[in-house]
Coordinates of C-alpha atoms and ligand atoms in Angstrom, one line a residue:
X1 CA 233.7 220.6 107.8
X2 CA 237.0 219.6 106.9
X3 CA 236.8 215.5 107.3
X4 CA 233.4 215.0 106.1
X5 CA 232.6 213.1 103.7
X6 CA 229.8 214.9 102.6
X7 CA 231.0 218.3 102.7
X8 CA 233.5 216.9 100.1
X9 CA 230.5 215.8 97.6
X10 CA 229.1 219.5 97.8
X11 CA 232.6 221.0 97.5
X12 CA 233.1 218.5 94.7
X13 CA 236.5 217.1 96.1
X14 CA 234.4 213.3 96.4
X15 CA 232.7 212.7 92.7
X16 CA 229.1 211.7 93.2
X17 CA 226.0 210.9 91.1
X18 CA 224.1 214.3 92.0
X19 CA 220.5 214.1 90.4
X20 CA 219.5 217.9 91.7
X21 CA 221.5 220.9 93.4
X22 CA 220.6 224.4 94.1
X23 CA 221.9 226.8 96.9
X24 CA 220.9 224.9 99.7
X25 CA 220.6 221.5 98.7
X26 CA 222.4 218.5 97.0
X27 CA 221.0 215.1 96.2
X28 CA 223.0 212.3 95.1
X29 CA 223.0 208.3 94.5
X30 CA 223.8 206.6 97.0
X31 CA 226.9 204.4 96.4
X32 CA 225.6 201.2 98.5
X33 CA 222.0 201.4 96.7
X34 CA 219.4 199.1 98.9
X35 CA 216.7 199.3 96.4
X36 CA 216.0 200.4 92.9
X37 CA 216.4 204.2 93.6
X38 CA 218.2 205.2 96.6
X39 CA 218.7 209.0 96.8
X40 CA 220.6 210.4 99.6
X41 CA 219.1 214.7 100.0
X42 CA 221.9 216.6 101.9
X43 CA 221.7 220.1 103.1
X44 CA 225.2 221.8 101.4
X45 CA 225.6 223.3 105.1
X46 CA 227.0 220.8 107.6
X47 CA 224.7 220.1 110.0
X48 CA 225.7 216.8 111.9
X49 CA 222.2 215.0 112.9
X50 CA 218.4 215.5 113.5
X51 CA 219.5 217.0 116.9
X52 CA 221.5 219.5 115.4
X53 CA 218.7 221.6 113.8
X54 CA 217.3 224.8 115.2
X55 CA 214.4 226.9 114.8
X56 CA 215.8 228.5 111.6
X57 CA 216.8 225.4 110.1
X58 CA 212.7 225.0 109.8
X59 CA 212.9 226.3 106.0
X60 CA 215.6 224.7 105.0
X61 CA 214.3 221.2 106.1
X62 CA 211.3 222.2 104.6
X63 CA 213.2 222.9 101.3
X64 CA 214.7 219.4 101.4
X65 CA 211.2 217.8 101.4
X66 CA 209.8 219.4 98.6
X67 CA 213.3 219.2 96.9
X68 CA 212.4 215.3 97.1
X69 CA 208.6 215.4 96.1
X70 CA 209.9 217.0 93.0
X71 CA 212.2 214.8 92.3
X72 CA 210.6 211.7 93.0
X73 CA 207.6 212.9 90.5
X74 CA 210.4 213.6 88.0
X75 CA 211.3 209.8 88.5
X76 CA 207.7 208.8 88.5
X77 CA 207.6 207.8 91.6
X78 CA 204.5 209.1 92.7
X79 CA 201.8 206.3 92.2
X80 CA 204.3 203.7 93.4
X81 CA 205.4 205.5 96.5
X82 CA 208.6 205.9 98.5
X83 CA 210.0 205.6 101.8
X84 CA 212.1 209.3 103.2
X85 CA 214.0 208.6 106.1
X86 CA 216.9 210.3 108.4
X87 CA 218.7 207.7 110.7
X88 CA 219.7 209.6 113.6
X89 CA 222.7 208.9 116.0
X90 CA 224.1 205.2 117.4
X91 CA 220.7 203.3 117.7
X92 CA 219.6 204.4 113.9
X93 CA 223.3 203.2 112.7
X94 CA 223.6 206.8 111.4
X95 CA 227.2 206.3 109.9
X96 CA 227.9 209.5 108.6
X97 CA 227.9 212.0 110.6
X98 CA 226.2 214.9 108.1
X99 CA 222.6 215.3 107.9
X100 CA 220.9 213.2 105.1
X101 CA 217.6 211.7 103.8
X102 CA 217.6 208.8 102.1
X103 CA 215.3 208.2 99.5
X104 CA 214.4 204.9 98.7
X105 CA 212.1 203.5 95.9
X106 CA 211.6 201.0 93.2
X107 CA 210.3 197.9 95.0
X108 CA 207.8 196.9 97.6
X109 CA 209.7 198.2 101.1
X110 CA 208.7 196.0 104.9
X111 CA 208.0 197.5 108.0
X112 CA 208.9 198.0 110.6
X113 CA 212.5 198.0 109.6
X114 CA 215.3 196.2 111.5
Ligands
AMP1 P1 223.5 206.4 107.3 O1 224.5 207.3 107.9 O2 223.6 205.0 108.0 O3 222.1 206.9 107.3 O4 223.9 206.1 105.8 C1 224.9 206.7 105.1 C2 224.8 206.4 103.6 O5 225.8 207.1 102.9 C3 224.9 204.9 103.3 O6 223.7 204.4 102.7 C4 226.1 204.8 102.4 O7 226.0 203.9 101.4 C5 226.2 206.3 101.8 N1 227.5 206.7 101.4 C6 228.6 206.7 102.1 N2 229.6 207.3 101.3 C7 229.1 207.6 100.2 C8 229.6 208.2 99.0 N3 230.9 208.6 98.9 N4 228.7 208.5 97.9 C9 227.4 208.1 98.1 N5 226.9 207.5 99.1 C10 227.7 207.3 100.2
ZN2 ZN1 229.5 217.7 106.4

């Protein structure tokens, strides 16, 4: 999508700090980091929010878990733990407008958050 922010990252027109990429997916630092690690997993296709996703999206979201077990274990993550979450639409504060997971890490996290 032409005014994405995101889709610029995967077509590489926005420089980012991408950790992992393959065909499907792209994970990248997130440039306002909240903790320690903050990942943000993106699928490359635009797909706007949580509501957005279909029946055959079920792989691909599937893909973008796994992507981040693996690379959380690469970090070491996996004794300490990690928080995965997907703000969706006004009430989450979702503030851009392509589908992403943030991955956050790297110190003790509350709940519920605000
Ligand atoms: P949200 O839509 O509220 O779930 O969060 C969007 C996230 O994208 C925020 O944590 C921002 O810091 C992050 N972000 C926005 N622009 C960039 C960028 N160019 N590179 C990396 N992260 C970004
Ligand atoms: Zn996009």
């Amino acid at each position: 999508m032409q005014d994405c922010i995101f889709c610029k990252i995967v077509k590489k027109e926005i420089a980012a700090e991408v950790i992992f990429e393959d065909e499907q997916v792209l994970v990248f630092k997130d440039i306002k980091p909240v903790a320690p690690t903050h990942l943000l997993l993106i699928p490359k296709k635009h797909v706007p929010t949580l509501f957005d996703l279909d029946e055959s999206d079920s792989g691909l979201i599937g893909h973008i878990h796994q992507v981040a077990i693996k690379v959380a274990q690469e970090m070491g993550l996996s004794n300490s733990g990690l928080r995965l979450v997907s703000n969706c639409g006004r009430d989450a504060g979702q503030m851009v407008y392509h589908l992403h997971y943030h991955l956050i890490a790297g110190r003790p996290l509350q709940w519920p958050p605000g």
